[in-house]
Amino acid sequence: MAEKFLEKTYGCETPDATRAHYDRWAATYDAEIAENGYATPARCAGALARQLNDKSAPILDFGCGTGLSGVALAAQGFTCIDGIDPAAGMLAEAEKRGLYRKLIHIDPGSDLPGAPGSYAAIAAIGVIGVGAAPPEVMDQIAAALAPGGLLVFSFNDHALEDSDCAAKRDALLANGTMRKLEESYGDHLPGIGLNSSVYVFEKL
Ligand SMILES: C[S@@+](CC[C@H](N)C(=O)[O-])C[C@H]1O[C@@H](n2cnc3c(N)ncnc32)[C@H](O)[C@@H]1O
C-alpha cells in the first residue's frame, strides 16, 4: 500500500521540512488528494473566472505543486499559466501535464518571477497556511501585482484558525493594499472533513 502523506502535511514546521515532505509525496499526491475529494482548485478557478474575463491573460500559479490547480484554471478557459514551486518533485509531475507555459523552481520566500505587473492574476490555491507557505508570502504576491491585478487564494480550516494567517489577510485589506471582491466557504477535502474559504482580492 502506498505511504499516506496528507495528515502529515499539517505537522511540517520549517521550509526545508515542507519541501522534503512534498518531494516525497509528489508521485502519489494526486491519487491521495483525489481520494479525499479535493474541491478547492475548482472553487478558486471558478471564482477567478467570474472576476477576470480575459482568459488569455497571464496567470501565475503560486505553489502549483503537481499542477492540479493549473488543471482547474485551464478547465475555466485560462490559457496562459506559469507555475512556481519550491519542491522539484512536485514540479516534475506538473511538467508532465503539458499545460503550463513555464514552470519555475523557486526557493521559499524568493522574489517572484517577472517584473511587477507581469501577471494579471496570481493564484495561491491550497498553498498558504500550516504545512505550506507562511502568510508573509501574501506581501510578496501583493507587491508582484499591478493595480487592478487579482489574487485568488484559499485558507483551509487550519489557516482560518491561525491568527497569523487571518491577521495578514485582514491587514492587506485594512491598510488599503487590496480590496475583497469575493469570499465563499465550502468543501476543501471532504474526505477528512476539512473546509476552506476562497477569496478573490484586487490590488489597489
Ligand atoms: C497542498 S500543495 C498545493 C498544490 C497545488 N496548488 C494544488 O492545488 O494541488 C502546496 C504546495 O505549496 C508549495 N509550497 C510550500 N511552501 C511554499 C512557499 N514558501 N512558496 C511557494 N510554494 C510553497 C509546496 O511545495 C506544494 O507544492
mmCIF file of N, CA and C and ligand atoms in Angstrom, residues 18 22 29 38 41 62-65 68-69 85-87 90 106 108 125-127 132-134, ligand 1:
data_model
loop_
_atom_site.group_PDB
_atom_site.id
_atom_site.type_symbol
_atom_site.label_atom_id
_atom_site.label_comp_id
_atom_site.label_asym_id
_atom_site.label_seq_id
_atom_site.Cartn_x
_atom_site.Cartn_y
_atom_site.Cartn_z
ATOM 1 N N THR A 18 9.029 21.170 4.856
ATOM 2 C CA THR A 18 7.879 21.247 3.948
ATOM 3 C C THR A 18 8.288 20.799 2.547
ATOM 4 N N TYR A 22 6.868 17.484 0.457
ATOM 5 C CA TYR A 22 6.208 17.486 -0.858
ATOM 6 C C TYR A 22 7.017 16.713 -1.898
ATOM 7 N N TYR A 29 0.675 12.169 -4.708
ATOM 8 C CA TYR A 29 -0.140 13.308 -4.244
ATOM 9 C C TYR A 29 -1.522 13.317 -4.922
ATOM 10 N N TYR A 38 -10.607 16.548 -3.253
ATOM 11 C CA TYR A 38 -10.038 17.911 -3.244
ATOM 12 C C TYR A 38 -10.874 18.871 -4.101
ATOM 13 N N PRO A 41 -9.387 23.659 -5.770
ATOM 14 C CA PRO A 41 -8.940 24.217 -7.049
ATOM 15 C C PRO A 41 -10.089 24.637 -7.959
ATOM 16 N N PHE A 62 0.987 30.099 -8.051
ATOM 17 C CA PHE A 62 1.996 30.164 -6.985
ATOM 18 C C PHE A 62 1.849 28.917 -6.104
ATOM 19 N N GLY A 63 2.911 28.101 -6.008
ATOM 20 C CA GLY A 63 2.778 26.830 -5.273
ATOM 21 C C GLY A 63 1.932 25.861 -6.080
ATOM 22 N N CYS A 64 2.330 25.702 -7.346
ATOM 23 C CA CYS A 64 1.492 24.918 -8.286
ATOM 24 C C CYS A 64 1.493 23.436 -7.971
ATOM 25 N N GLY A 65 2.486 22.962 -7.214
ATOM 26 C CA GLY A 65 2.542 21.540 -6.899
ATOM 27 C C GLY A 65 2.574 20.693 -8.155
ATOM 28 N N LEU A 68 -2.514 20.364 -10.111
ATOM 29 C CA LEU A 68 -3.981 20.234 -10.017
ATOM 30 C C LEU A 68 -4.648 21.605 -10.088
ATOM 31 N N SER A 69 -3.971 22.617 -9.541
ATOM 32 C CA SER A 69 -4.530 23.974 -9.611
ATOM 33 C C SER A 69 -4.506 24.479 -11.059
ATOM 34 N N ASP A 85 7.148 26.627 -7.753
ATOM 35 C CA ASP A 85 7.050 25.789 -6.548
ATOM 36 C C ASP A 85 8.456 25.485 -6.052
ATOM 37 N N PRO A 86 8.643 25.369 -4.730
ATOM 38 C CA PRO A 86 9.972 25.015 -4.211
ATOM 39 C C PRO A 86 10.263 23.516 -4.238
ATOM 40 N N ALA A 87 9.279 22.672 -4.469
ATOM 41 C CA ALA A 87 9.501 21.215 -4.427
ATOM 42 C C ALA A 87 9.716 20.697 -5.858
ATOM 43 N N MET A 90 7.448 17.902 -7.096
ATOM 44 C CA MET A 90 6.091 18.324 -7.476
ATOM 45 C C MET A 90 6.121 18.955 -8.876
ATOM 46 N N ILE A 106 11.551 27.647 -7.359
ATOM 47 C CA ILE A 106 11.906 28.814 -6.545
ATOM 48 C C ILE A 106 12.358 28.359 -5.150
ATOM 49 N N PRO A 108 11.846 29.008 -1.211
ATOM 50 C CA PRO A 108 10.761 29.620 -0.446
ATOM 51 C C PRO A 108 11.121 31.053 -0.062
ATOM 52 N N ILE A 125 -3.454 28.447 -4.476
ATOM 53 C CA ILE A 125 -4.563 27.512 -4.237
ATOM 54 C C ILE A 125 -4.065 26.371 -3.355
ATOM 55 N N GLY A 126 -4.584 26.301 -2.142
ATOM 56 C CA GLY A 126 -4.154 25.254 -1.215
ATOM 57 C C GLY A 126 -2.714 25.448 -0.771
ATOM 58 N N VAL A 127 -2.238 26.680 -0.769
ATOM 59 C CA VAL A 127 -0.802 26.928 -0.583
ATOM 60 C C VAL A 127 -0.473 27.673 0.714
ATOM 61 N N ALA A 132 2.433 24.556 4.505
ATOM 62 C CA ALA A 132 2.884 25.026 3.176
ATOM 63 C C ALA A 132 3.521 26.404 3.351
ATOM 64 N N ALA A 133 3.066 27.409 2.578
ATOM 65 C CA ALA A 133 3.742 28.707 2.600
ATOM 66 C C ALA A 133 3.245 29.573 3.764
ATOM 67 N N PRO A 134 4.154 30.340 4.397
ATOM 68 C CA PRO A 134 3.736 31.208 5.502
ATOM 69 C C PRO A 134 2.930 32.398 4.969
HETATM 70 C C1 LIG B 1 -1.082 21.386 -0.877
HETATM 71 S S1 LIG B 1 0.048 21.716 -2.182
HETATM 72 C C2 LIG B 1 -0.999 22.559 -3.328
HETATM 73 C C3 LIG B 1 -0.504 22.422 -4.723
HETATM 74 C C4 LIG B 1 -1.462 22.910 -5.804
HETATM 75 N N1 LIG B 1 -1.646 24.337 -5.763
HETATM 76 C C5 LIG B 1 -2.784 22.190 -5.682
HETATM 77 O O1 LIG B 1 -3.816 22.863 -5.520
HETATM 78 O O2 LIG B 1 -2.787 20.944 -5.767
HETATM 79 C C6 LIG B 1 1.039 23.038 -1.509
HETATM 80 C C7 LIG B 1 2.215 23.421 -2.419
HETATM 81 O O3 LIG B 1 2.810 24.612 -1.878
HETATM 82 C C8 LIG B 1 4.200 24.528 -2.088
HETATM 83 N N2 LIG B 1 4.885 25.426 -1.155
HETATM 84 C C9 LIG B 1 5.298 25.177 0.106
HETATM 85 N N3 LIG B 1 5.927 26.257 0.619
HETATM 86 C C10 LIG B 1 5.902 27.211 -0.337
HETATM 87 C C11 LIG B 1 6.399 28.557 -0.415
HETATM 88 N N4 LIG B 1 7.036 29.132 0.623
HETATM 89 N N5 LIG B 1 6.198 29.237 -1.544
HETATM 90 C C12 LIG B 1 5.551 28.669 -2.592
HETATM 91 N N6 LIG B 1 5.068 27.391 -2.587
HETATM 92 C C13 LIG B 1 5.234 26.687 -1.465
HETATM 93 C C14 LIG B 1 4.510 23.048 -1.848
HETATM 94 O O4 LIG B 1 5.762 22.659 -2.394
HETATM 95 C C15 LIG B 1 3.306 22.372 -2.503
HETATM 96 O O5 LIG B 1 3.557 22.034 -3.836
#
